[in-house]
Coordinates of C-alpha atoms and ligand atoms in Angstrom, one line a residue:
Chain A
M1105 CA -13.1 20.0 32.0
H1106 CA -10.5 21.3 33.1
L1107 CA -9.3 24.6 34.4
T1108 CA -5.8 24.6 33.2
R1109 CA -5.7 24.6 29.1
Y1110 CA -3.1 22.4 28.6
A1111 CA -3.0 21.0 24.7
I1112 CA -1.7 17.7 27.1
D1113 CA -2.7 16.9 30.8
V1114 CA -1.2 13.6 32.0
H1115 CA -1.7 12.6 36.2
G1116 CA -1.4 9.3 37.5
L1117 CA -0.5 7.3 34.6
S1118 CA 0.0 3.6 35.0
K1119 CA 0.0 1.1 32.3
S1120 CA 0.9 -2.7 32.6
F1121 CA 1.8 -6.1 30.7
N1122 CA 0.7 -8.9 32.3
G1123 CA 1.1 -8.2 35.7
T1124 CA 4.5 -6.1 34.3
R1125 CA 4.1 -2.5 34.7
V1126 CA 5.6 -0.7 32.0
L1127 CA 4.4 2.6 33.1
K1128 CA 4.7 3.8 36.8
Q1129 CA 2.7 7.0 37.8
I1130 CA 4.0 8.8 34.8
D1131 CA 3.1 12.9 35.5
F1132 CA 3.4 15.8 32.6
S1133 CA 1.4 18.4 30.6
V1134 CA 2.5 20.6 27.0
S1135 CA 1.2 23.7 26.9
S1136 CA -0.8 24.3 23.6
G1137 CA 1.6 25.2 20.6
S1138 CA 4.6 24.0 21.9
I1139 CA 7.1 20.6 21.2
F1140 CA 7.1 18.5 23.2
A1141 CA 9.6 15.6 23.9
L1142 CA 9.9 12.2 25.1
L1143 CA 13.5 11.3 25.8
G1144 CA 13.9 7.8 26.5
P1145 CA 16.1 4.0 25.6
N1146 CA 14.8 1.2 23.8
G1147 CA 11.4 -0.5 26.1
A1148 CA 11.4 2.3 27.7
G1149 CA 7.5 2.5 27.6
K1150 CA 7.6 5.5 24.9
T1151 CA 5.2 3.8 22.1
T1152 CA 3.2 3.1 24.9
I1153 CA 2.5 6.2 26.2
I1154 CA 1.9 7.8 22.7
H1155 CA -0.6 4.7 22.1
I1156 CA -3.1 5.5 24.7
L1157 CA -2.5 8.7 24.9
S1158 CA -3.9 8.2 20.6
T1159 CA -6.7 6.3 21.7
L1160 CA -4.8 3.4 21.5
L1161 CA -4.8 1.8 24.5
N1162 CA -6.7 2.4 27.4
A1163 CA -4.8 3.6 30.9
D1164 CA -4.8 0.8 34.0
A1165 CA -5.0 4.2 36.3
G1166 CA -4.4 8.1 36.2
S1167 CA -5.9 10.2 34.0
V1168 CA -5.1 12.4 30.3
F1169 CA -6.5 15.0 29.4
I1170 CA -6.7 16.0 25.1
D1171 CA -7.2 20.4 25.1
G1172 CA -9.7 19.2 28.1
H1173 CA -10.5 16.4 26.7
D1174 CA -11.2 13.2 28.9
V1175 CA -9.0 10.4 26.9
S1176 CA -11.1 7.4 28.8
A1177 CA -14.5 8.9 28.8
S1178 CA -14.1 10.9 24.5
K1179 CA -12.3 8.7 22.3
E1180 CA -14.2 10.3 19.2
E1181 CA -13.3 13.7 20.9
V1182 CA -10.1 13.2 20.7
K1183 CA -9.7 11.1 17.1
Q1184 CA -10.9 14.7 15.6
L1185 CA -8.1 16.7 17.5
I1186 CA -5.3 14.3 17.1
S1187 CA -2.7 13.2 14.3
L1188 CA -0.2 10.1 14.7
T1189 CA 2.7 8.5 13.5
G1190 CA 3.5 5.8 14.7
Q1191 CA 7.2 3.5 15.2
Y1192 CA 6.8 1.7 12.5
A1193 CA 5.6 3.4 8.5
A1194 CA 2.1 2.9 8.4
V1195 CA 1.2 3.2 5.1
D1196 CA -0.3 0.8 2.2
E1197 CA 3.0 -1.2 0.3
L1198 CA 0.6 -1.9 -2.7
L1199 CA -0.4 2.0 -3.1
T1200 CA 1.6 5.0 -5.0
A1201 CA 2.3 7.7 -3.2
Q1202 CA -0.2 9.4 -4.4
E1203 CA -2.7 7.3 -3.6
N1204 CA -1.8 6.8 0.2
L1205 CA -1.6 10.6 0.5
I1206 CA -5.1 10.7 -0.9
M1207 CA -6.3 8.5 0.8
M1208 CA -6.1 9.7 3.9
G1209 CA -6.7 12.7 3.1
R1210 CA -10.3 11.6 1.4
L1211 CA -10.7 9.8 5.2
F1212 CA -9.6 12.8 7.0
G1213 CA -12.8 14.6 5.1
L1214 CA -11.5 16.6 2.8
K1215 CA -13.1 16.0 -0.5
A1216 CA -10.9 14.4 -3.6
V1217 CA -9.8 17.9 -4.9
V1218 CA -8.3 19.2 -1.7
A1219 CA -7.3 16.1 -1.0
K1220 CA -5.3 15.7 -4.9
Q1221 CA -4.0 19.2 -4.3
R1222 CA -2.7 18.7 -0.8
A1223 CA -0.6 15.7 -1.7
L1224 CA 0.7 17.1 -4.6
T1225 CA 1.9 19.7 -2.1
L1226 CA 3.6 17.3 0.4
L1227 CA 5.5 15.8 -2.3
Q1228 CA 7.1 18.3 -3.4
Q1229 CA 7.8 19.2 0.2
F1230 CA 9.0 15.9 1.3
D1231 CA 11.0 15.2 -1.8
L1232 CA 8.6 12.5 -3.4
V1233 CA 7.9 14.2 -6.3
D1234 CA 9.6 11.2 -8.2
A1235 CA 8.4 8.5 -6.7
A1236 CA 4.9 9.3 -6.6
H1237 CA 3.5 6.9 -8.6
K1238 CA 5.3 4.2 -7.1
T1239 CA 4.0 1.6 -5.7
V1240 CA 5.1 2.1 -1.5
R1241 CA 6.6 -2.1 -1.9
T1242 CA 9.6 -0.1 -3.8
F1243 CA 10.2 2.1 -1.7
S1244 CA 13.5 2.9 0.3
G1245 CA 12.9 2.6 4.4
G1246 CA 13.3 6.7 4.1
M1247 CA 11.6 6.8 1.9
R1248 CA 9.0 5.7 3.9
R1249 CA 9.1 7.4 7.1
R1250 CA 9.2 10.7 4.7
L1251 CA 5.6 9.9 3.7
D1252 CA 4.6 8.3 6.9
L1253 CA 4.8 11.6 7.9
A1254 CA 3.4 13.9 5.0
V1255 CA 0.0 11.5 5.3
S1256 CA 0.0 12.2 9.5
I1257 CA -0.3 16.1 8.5
I1258 CA -2.4 16.3 5.1
V1259 CA -5.4 17.5 7.6
K1260 CA -3.2 20.3 10.0
K1261 CA -4.4 18.9 13.3
P1262 CA -3.6 21.0 16.8
I1263 CA -2.3 18.2 18.4
L1264 CA 0.6 15.9 16.6
F1265 CA 2.2 12.8 18.2
L1266 CA 5.2 11.1 16.2
D1267 CA 7.0 8.0 17.8
E1268 CA 11.1 8.7 16.9
P1269 CA 10.5 10.6 13.4
T1270 CA 13.7 10.6 12.5
T1271 CA 14.7 6.6 13.0
G1272 CA 15.8 6.0 10.4
L1273 CA 16.8 8.9 8.0
D1274 CA 20.2 10.2 6.9
T1275 CA 21.1 13.4 8.1
V1276 CA 19.8 15.7 5.6
S1277 CA 16.6 13.7 6.0
R1278 CA 16.6 14.5 9.5
R1279 CA 17.3 17.9 9.7
A1280 CA 14.6 18.8 6.8
L1281 CA 12.0 16.7 9.1
W1282 CA 13.8 19.4 12.0
A1283 CA 12.8 21.9 10.1
M1284 CA 9.4 21.0 9.4
I1285 CA 8.6 20.5 12.9
C1286 CA 9.2 23.5 13.1
A1287 CA 7.6 25.2 11.1
L1288 CA 4.0 23.4 12.2
K1289 CA 4.3 24.5 15.4
A1290 CA 5.1 28.0 14.0
Q1291 CA 1.9 27.4 12.4
G1292 CA 0.3 26.6 16.3
T1293 CA 0.7 22.8 16.2
T1294 CA 1.7 21.5 19.0
I1295 CA 3.9 18.5 19.1
F1296 CA 4.8 15.6 21.3
L1297 CA 7.2 13.6 19.4
T1298 CA 9.7 10.6 21.1
T1299 CA 13.6 10.4 20.6
Q1300 CA 16.1 8.4 21.4
Y1301 CA 18.7 11.3 20.1
L1302 CA 19.3 13.5 22.8
E1303 CA 20.9 16.2 20.4
E1304 CA 17.3 16.0 18.6
A1305 CA 15.2 16.6 21.8
D1306 CA 17.9 19.6 22.9
Q1307 CA 17.8 20.4 19.3
L1308 CA 13.3 21.2 19.1
A1309 CA 12.1 20.8 22.3
D1310 CA 10.1 23.0 24.4
H1311 CA 9.9 21.2 27.4
I1312 CA 11.8 17.5 27.6
A1313 CA 11.1 14.5 29.7
F1314 CA 13.3 11.8 30.6
I1315 CA 11.7 8.5 31.1
S1316 CA 13.5 5.0 31.8
N1317 CA 12.2 2.0 33.1
G1318 CA 9.2 3.5 32.4
R1319 CA 9.4 6.4 35.0
I1320 CA 9.7 10.3 34.2
V1321 CA 13.1 10.2 36.1
A1322 CA 13.8 14.2 35.0
Q1323 CA 12.0 17.2 32.8
G1324 CA 12.0 20.5 32.1
T1325 CA 14.0 22.8 29.5
A1326 CA 17.3 21.9 28.1
D1327 CA 19.4 24.2 29.4
E1328 CA 16.8 23.3 32.9
L1329 CA 18.3 19.9 32.4
K1330 CA 21.8 20.6 31.9
A1331 CA 21.7 23.0 34.7
Q1332 CA 20.4 20.4 37.6
I1333 CA 23.1 18.0 36.8
N1334 CA 26.0 18.8 38.7
Q1335 CA 28.3 17.0 38.1
D1336 CA 31.2 16.2 36.2
I1337 CA 32.6 13.2 34.8
I1338 CA 35.6 11.1 35.8
E1339 CA 37.2 9.3 32.5
L1340 CA 38.9 6.3 32.7
R1341 CA 41.4 5.2 29.6
N1342 CA 44.0 3.3 28.5
E1343 CA 47.6 3.5 27.7
H1344 CA 46.2 3.6 24.0
N1345 CA 43.6 6.2 24.7
E1346 CA 40.5 4.3 24.8
M1347 CA 37.8 5.0 26.8
L1348 CA 37.2 2.1 29.8
Q1349 CA 34.6 3.7 32.5
E1350 CA 32.5 7.1 32.6
I1351 CA 31.8 7.2 35.7
P1352 CA 29.8 10.5 37.2
T1353 CA 31.4 12.9 40.1
D1354 CA 30.0 15.2 42.3
G1355 CA 33.8 17.0 42.3
T1356 CA 35.0 17.2 45.8
I1357 CA 37.4 15.7 46.3
Q1358 CA 36.4 13.9 49.4
Q1359 CA 34.3 11.7 46.0
L1360 CA 36.6 11.9 44.0
K1361 CA 39.2 10.3 46.4
Q1362 CA 36.7 8.3 47.1
R1363 CA 35.4 7.0 43.4
I1364 CA 39.4 6.2 42.6
D1365 CA 40.2 4.5 46.0
E1366 CA 37.1 2.6 44.7
L1367 CA 38.4 1.5 41.5
I1368 CA 42.2 1.7 42.1
D1369 CA 42.2 -2.7 42.4
H1370 CA 40.2 -3.3 39.4
V1371 CA 41.4 -1.1 37.0
P1372 CA 44.9 -1.5 35.6
A1373 CA 47.8 1.2 36.9
Q1374 CA 48.3 2.6 33.6
T1375 CA 45.2 3.7 33.8
R1376 CA 44.8 7.3 33.2
I1377 CA 42.1 9.8 34.3
R1378 CA 40.7 12.6 33.3
I1379 CA 37.7 15.1 35.0
R1380 CA 35.4 16.4 32.4
R1381 CA 32.1 19.1 32.3
P1382 CA 28.8 16.6 31.4
S1383 CA 27.3 16.2 27.7
M1384 CA 23.2 16.0 27.4
D1385 CA 24.2 12.3 26.4
D1386 CA 25.9 12.4 30.6
V1387 CA 23.1 13.8 31.9
F1388 CA 20.9 11.1 30.7
L1389 CA 23.0 8.3 31.8
S1390 CA 23.4 9.8 35.0
V1391 CA 20.2 10.3 35.4
T1392 CA 19.7 6.9 34.3
D1393 CA 21.9 5.2 36.4
R1394 CA 21.0 7.1 39.8
R1395 CA 17.4 6.1 39.8
K1396 CA 18.2 2.4 39.0
E1397 CA 20.6 3.4 41.9
E1398 CA 17.5 4.0 43.8
I1399 CA 15.3 1.0 42.9
N1400 CA 18.0 -1.1 44.2
H1401 CA 17.8 0.7 47.3
E1402 CA 14.2 0.1 47.7
Q1403 CA 14.5 -3.7 47.4
Chain B
M919 CA -5.7 26.3 15.4
N920 CA -8.2 25.4 12.4
N921 CA -9.9 22.7 11.8
E922 CA -10.5 21.8 8.7
S923 CA -12.6 19.0 9.0
L924 CA -14.6 17.0 11.1
K925 CA -14.6 13.5 9.3
S926 CA -15.5 11.5 5.9
S927 CA -18.8 10.7 6.1
V928 CA -19.3 7.1 6.3
W929 CA -20.0 5.9 2.7
V930 CA -17.1 8.0 0.7
A931 CA -14.8 5.9 3.9
Q932 CA -16.5 2.9 2.2
L933 CA -15.8 3.5 -0.7
I934 CA -12.6 4.2 -0.4
F935 CA -11.8 1.6 1.2
I936 CA -12.9 -0.8 -1.3
Q937 CA -11.2 1.2 -4.2
R938 CA -8.4 0.7 -1.8
S939 CA -8.6 -3.5 -2.0
I940 CA -9.6 -3.1 -5.1
R941 CA -6.5 -1.5 -6.0
H942 CA -4.9 -4.0 -3.6
S943 CA -6.4 -7.7 -6.4
I944 CA -5.2 -5.3 -9.4
R945 CA -1.7 -5.1 -8.2
N946 CA -1.1 -8.1 -6.7
T947 CA -1.3 -10.2 -9.5
D948 CA 0.4 -12.9 -8.8
A949 CA -2.3 -14.3 -6.2
M950 CA -5.2 -12.8 -9.2
I951 CA -2.8 -15.1 -11.9
M952 CA -3.3 -18.2 -8.9
A953 CA -6.8 -17.8 -8.3
I954 CA -8.2 -18.2 -12.0
A955 CA -5.3 -20.6 -13.3
L956 CA -5.3 -22.6 -10.4
P957 CA -9.3 -23.5 -10.8
I958 CA -9.4 -23.9 -14.0
L959 CA -5.7 -26.2 -14.4
L960 CA -7.3 -28.5 -11.7
M961 CA -11.5 -28.6 -13.6
L962 CA -9.3 -29.2 -16.8
L963 CA -7.3 -31.8 -15.3
F964 CA -10.2 -33.9 -13.2
T965 CA -12.0 -33.7 -16.4
Y966 CA -9.3 -35.1 -18.8
V967 CA -7.3 -37.4 -16.4
F968 CA -10.1 -38.8 -13.7
G969 CA -13.1 -37.8 -15.9
G970 CA -12.8 -41.1 -17.7
A971 CA -12.7 -43.0 -14.9
I972 CA -14.7 -41.4 -12.5
D973 CA -17.3 -41.3 -16.2
P974 CA -16.9 -42.7 -18.7
S975 CA -20.1 -42.1 -20.8
G976 CA -17.9 -38.3 -20.9
N977 CA -20.4 -35.8 -19.0
Y978 CA -17.9 -34.9 -15.6
V979 CA -17.2 -31.9 -16.9
T980 CA -21.2 -30.7 -16.6
Y981 CA -21.1 -33.0 -13.4
V982 CA -18.0 -30.8 -11.9
V983 CA -18.7 -27.4 -13.6
P984 CA -21.0 -26.3 -9.9
G985 CA -17.9 -28.1 -7.7
T986 CA -15.1 -26.4 -10.0
I987 CA -17.0 -22.6 -9.6
L988 CA -16.7 -23.6 -5.3
L989 CA -13.0 -24.9 -5.6
C990 CA -12.3 -21.0 -7.6
A991 CA -14.9 -19.5 -5.9
G992 CA -12.5 -20.4 -2.2
F993 CA -9.7 -20.1 -3.5
G994 CA -9.9 -16.8 -4.7
S995 CA -11.4 -15.8 -1.0
S996 CA -8.8 -17.4 0.5
S997 CA -6.4 -14.4 0.0
V998 CA -8.8 -12.2 2.4
A999 CA -7.4 -14.6 6.2
V1000 CA -3.9 -13.1 4.5
D1001 CA -4.9 -9.6 2.9
V1002 CA -6.6 -8.6 6.9
A1003 CA -4.1 -10.4 8.8
Q1004 CA -1.7 -8.2 7.1
D1005 CA -4.0 -5.1 8.1
M1006 CA -3.8 -6.1 11.5
T1007 CA -0.7 -6.4 12.1
N1008 CA 0.6 -3.9 10.3
G1009 CA 1.2 -0.5 11.7
I1010 CA -1.8 1.2 9.5
I1011 CA -4.8 -0.5 11.5
D1012 CA -3.2 1.9 14.0
R1013 CA -3.8 4.6 11.6
F1014 CA -6.8 4.2 10.9
R1015 CA -8.5 3.6 14.4
T1016 CA -6.5 6.9 15.8
M1017 CA -8.4 8.8 12.6
S1018 CA -12.3 7.3 13.4
V1019 CA -12.3 4.7 10.6
R1020 CA -14.8 2.0 12.5
S1021 CA -12.7 -1.0 11.4
L1022 CA -16.0 -2.6 9.5
D1023 CA -15.1 -0.4 6.8
V1024 CA -12.1 -1.8 6.2
I1025 CA -12.6 -5.7 6.0
N1026 CA -16.3 -4.6 3.8
G1027 CA -13.7 -3.1 0.9
H1028 CA -12.3 -6.1 1.1
V1029 CA -15.2 -8.4 1.1
V1030 CA -16.6 -6.5 -1.6
A1031 CA -13.2 -6.5 -3.8
S1032 CA -13.7 -9.5 -2.9
V1033 CA -16.9 -11.0 -4.4
L1034 CA -16.1 -8.8 -8.0
R1035 CA -12.6 -10.6 -8.1
N1036 CA -14.4 -13.7 -7.5
L1037 CA -17.3 -13.2 -10.1
L1038 CA -14.6 -12.4 -13.0
A1039 CA -12.5 -15.8 -11.8
T1040 CA -16.0 -17.7 -12.4
T1041 CA -17.1 -15.5 -15.8
L1042 CA -13.5 -17.4 -17.1
V1043 CA -14.1 -20.6 -15.0
I1044 CA -17.5 -21.2 -17.3
G1045 CA -16.5 -20.2 -20.1
V1046 CA -14.0 -22.3 -20.4
A1047 CA -16.0 -25.3 -18.8
L1048 CA -18.5 -23.9 -21.8
L1049 CA -15.3 -24.4 -24.7
I1050 CA -14.0 -28.2 -23.3
G1051 CA -17.6 -29.5 -23.7
F1052 CA -20.2 -28.2 -20.5
R1053 CA -24.0 -27.9 -21.2
T1054 CA -26.8 -26.7 -19.7
E1055 CA -30.1 -25.6 -20.5
A1056 CA -30.5 -23.3 -17.8
S1057 CA -33.6 -20.9 -17.8
F1058 CA -33.0 -17.2 -17.8
L1059 CA -34.4 -17.3 -14.4
Q1060 CA -32.3 -20.8 -13.3
W1061 CA -28.7 -18.6 -14.2
L1062 CA -30.0 -15.9 -11.6
G1063 CA -30.5 -18.3 -8.8
A1064 CA -27.3 -20.1 -9.7
I1065 CA -24.6 -17.1 -10.0
G1066 CA -27.3 -15.6 -6.7
I1067 CA -25.9 -18.7 -5.2
I1068 CA -22.5 -18.4 -6.1
T1069 CA -22.5 -14.8 -5.0
L1070 CA -23.4 -15.4 -1.2
F1071 CA -20.8 -18.1 -1.2
I1072 CA -18.4 -16.1 -2.3
F1073 CA -19.5 -13.5 0.3
T1074 CA -19.6 -16.1 3.5
F1075 CA -16.4 -17.3 2.6
T1076 CA -14.4 -14.0 1.9
W1077 CA -16.0 -13.1 5.6
L1078 CA -15.2 -16.7 6.8
F1079 CA -11.5 -15.8 5.8
A1080 CA -11.6 -12.4 6.8
A1081 CA -12.7 -14.0 9.9
I1082 CA -9.5 -15.6 10.6
G1083 CA -7.2 -13.3 9.1
M1084 CA -8.7 -10.8 11.8
M1085 CA -7.8 -13.8 14.6
A1086 CA -4.5 -14.8 13.7
S1087 CA -1.1 -14.2 15.0
G1088 CA 0.2 -13.4 11.4
P1089 CA -0.2 -13.2 7.7
S1090 CA 0.9 -16.7 7.8
A1091 CA -0.7 -18.1 10.4
A1092 CA -3.9 -16.7 8.7
G1093 CA -2.9 -18.3 5.1
G1094 CA -2.2 -21.8 6.8
Y1095 CA -5.1 -21.3 7.9
G1096 CA -6.9 -20.8 5.9
F1097 CA -5.9 -23.0 3.8
V1098 CA -7.8 -26.0 6.1
L1099 CA -11.6 -25.2 4.4
L1100 CA -9.7 -25.5 0.7
F1101 CA -10.1 -29.0 1.6
L1102 CA -13.2 -29.4 2.0
P1103 CA -14.9 -29.3 -1.3
Y1104 CA -13.1 -32.7 -1.3
L1105 CA -15.0 -33.6 1.3
S1106 CA -18.7 -32.9 -0.6
S1107 CA -20.3 -34.3 -3.7
A1108 CA -18.3 -31.3 -6.0
F1109 CA -16.5 -33.8 -7.7
V1110 CA -18.1 -37.5 -6.9
P1111 CA -21.4 -39.0 -5.3
T1112 CA -20.8 -38.7 -1.5
N1113 CA -22.9 -42.0 -2.3
T1114 CA -19.4 -43.8 -3.6
M1115 CA -17.5 -42.4 -0.4
P1116 CA -17.6 -45.4 2.8
G1117 CA -19.7 -44.3 5.4
W1118 CA -18.1 -43.0 8.3
L1119 CA -17.1 -39.8 5.4
R1120 CA -20.4 -40.0 3.7
G1121 CA -21.6 -39.1 7.2
I1122 CA -19.4 -36.2 7.2
A1123 CA -19.7 -34.9 3.3
D1124 CA -23.2 -35.0 3.9
H1125 CA -23.6 -32.1 6.5
Q1126 CA -21.2 -29.9 4.9
P1127 CA -22.0 -26.9 3.9
I1128 CA -20.7 -27.9 0.0
T1129 CA -23.0 -30.8 -0.5
P1130 CA -26.2 -28.8 -0.7
I1131 CA -24.8 -25.5 -2.1
T1132 CA -23.4 -27.8 -5.0
E1133 CA -26.4 -30.0 -5.2
T1134 CA -28.3 -26.5 -6.0
I1135 CA -26.1 -24.8 -7.8
R1136 CA -26.5 -28.2 -10.3
S1137 CA -29.9 -28.6 -10.1
L1138 CA -29.8 -25.1 -11.0
L1139 CA -27.3 -25.3 -14.2
N1140 CA -28.7 -29.3 -14.6
D1141 CA -32.5 -28.7 -14.0
S1142 CA -32.0 -32.4 -11.6
P1143 CA -34.4 -31.6 -9.2
L1144 CA -33.7 -29.0 -5.8
H1145 CA -34.8 -31.4 -3.3
T1146 CA -34.2 -29.3 -0.1
N1147 CA -30.5 -28.2 -1.2
G1148 CA -32.0 -24.5 -1.5
W1149 CA -32.8 -23.7 2.4
W1150 CA -29.6 -26.6 3.9
S1151 CA -28.0 -23.8 1.2
L1152 CA -29.2 -21.0 2.5
G1153 CA -28.9 -22.2 6.6
W1154 CA -25.5 -22.7 5.8
C1155 CA -24.3 -18.8 4.6
G1156 CA -26.7 -17.4 7.3
G1157 CA -25.6 -19.6 9.9
L1158 CA -21.0 -19.9 8.8
L1159 CA -21.9 -15.3 8.3
L1160 CA -23.2 -15.0 11.2
V1161 CA -20.2 -17.4 12.9
A1162 CA -17.4 -15.2 11.2
F1163 CA -19.4 -11.5 12.0
V1164 CA -19.0 -12.9 16.2
L1165 CA -15.7 -13.8 15.9
S1166 CA -14.1 -11.1 13.6
A1167 CA -16.4 -8.4 16.2
W1168 CA -14.6 -10.7 19.1
S1169 CA -10.6 -10.8 17.8
F1170 CA -11.4 -7.0 16.7
Q1171 CA -12.6 -6.3 20.4
R1172 CA -9.7 -7.9 22.3
K1173 CA -6.6 -7.4 20.0
S1174 CA -7.6 -3.7 19.5
G1175 CA -8.0 -4.1 24.1
R1176 CA -4.3 -5.2 24.3
R1177 CA -2.8 -3.5 21.2
Ligands
LIG1287 N1 1.9 -5.6 24.0 C1 2.6 -5.5 25.3 N2 2.3 -6.9 25.5 C2 3.2 -6.8 26.5 N3 4.3 -6.3 27.1 C3 4.5 -4.6 26.0 C4 3.8 -4.8 24.8 N4 3.9 -4.0 24.4 C5 5.0 -3.1 24.6 N5 6.0 -4.1 26.2 C6 6.8 -4.2 26.8 O1 6.5 -2.5 27.7 C7 7.4 -1.4 27.2 C8 7.7 -0.5 27.2 O2 7.0 -1.1 25.5 P1 7.4 0.6 24.6 O3 6.7 0.1 23.4 O4 6.5 1.5 25.6 O5 9.1 1.1 24.4 P2 9.7 2.3 23.7 O6 9.3 3.4 24.8 O7 9.2 2.7 22.3 O8 11.1 1.4 23.3 P3 11.3 1.5 22.2 O9 12.9 2.6 22.3 O10 12.5 0.1 21.6 O11 10.3 1.6 21.2 C9 8.6 -3.2 26.8 O12 9.6 -3.6 27.5 C10 7.9 -4.0 26.7 O13 8.6 -5.1 25.9
LIG1288 MG1 9.0 2.6 20.3

């Protein structure tokens, strides 16, 4: 049993696939009832983390506690507390939307009548009423995704895992989904989501962790992260005002001179230079780049 | 936070998966039509095209019906390999696994649907056979025995195909491996007596499951001596079932650790 009851508490989590280290000493914790966003590029290890937290995969080292239960020792207890929407829609292609919802509801232990009632509500909420009786194989990617999400909340579990929930959704659906995630949080659900979109993490999450190459390179609230990176950005553009390069700088004369000296022989003389404040994207890029430099130094 | 329910009871889960697989069967119209039409066409082909040459007396249809039933059941159950492989590669199995659903229930669903689907197809094949001249003097008990052994065969082969589906890397690979099993009826006494085959081939044909199972059905329907074929059939089915269970369990374990 753990003393502080985080909804999710992870220490020293490591995982290798065929000798390649995919997760390296991951630490983070998620407070009950909050939204936690794991933000990272392709191949960073987001899905692997979600799979370990949701009992699908065993870790090589480290500890994972879900609401005080050790995931490696108490899989069945953990399964009672969680619901997962994987990265790729996991719905039954040959069943209709409504049949999918009812089937999952019943597997979660709902009575037939209740499952049907829930299914109808969710079909409405996720704008799938017209498609309720069509088989999923005729669905568009976005419809599939919405159904997938609906399925994962047909029974409200205390902890919800969402692996890139809005990838492939159009702007309207994305906003609608954000609203739904906030509503779930308001009802007390703890939400752990992964995303590649900084804006999404910025909008939704109480706490954000950047992951790159299997390491958490920065974490905190959105404001903390922005403040933590007190770097400006040097933009280099050509005469047609097309972006050539973006380089982080601490803004001191010394470093600016050094950067310009480094560049002067490598870019055309017409190149224009501008210095601006960082966006969340820059925060992300600078953190991951810094990390790469550190790794290069280590080697 | 209201944690509404624990989980569905084992029986409910099992029934849900059976219902799911039956819906799949009904909606997979192409596979269903193929599974029924192909054996009937083959039976017509054997009876009218080859039958005259194989047995000029015109009784070939009576000889070939048991084999055709097995061929039909083989075809019909082979789609389970693809169904299971699809479940394994599609994210849906991951979702089930986070829901305390037992993988066995998912496979059982496919197996039960396959048995029902194949019994329906078998009935149709027997119906067509009767129309084109198949005659039997079998008693009620002999019919019951024949249906029993056919059901056991369908069950066994469905499980074998399910195991293939579990082990294959994906649906198309599963379809390919499954295809190999479908040659077994041709290398047996299903279409011609094994004593017409060259010695080496006869060795194979006499020592594979389809031959004793065909002979068992034949002796029940045509009231000919059973010899030890009944026991051999039961033994083969029992052994193959065991192999299929072990392979499925083993490959599920292996795959779930990796994914
Ligand atoms: N089963 C596996 N076997 C071998 N390597 C794997 C396996 N699963 C993942 N990997 C590797 O682990 C790394 C992290 O993969 P993961 O799927 O966790 O990334 P991700 O952050 O989810 O990426 P994406 O944004 O593309 O979904 C990748 O380099 C991937 O190739
Ligand atoms: Mg991923």
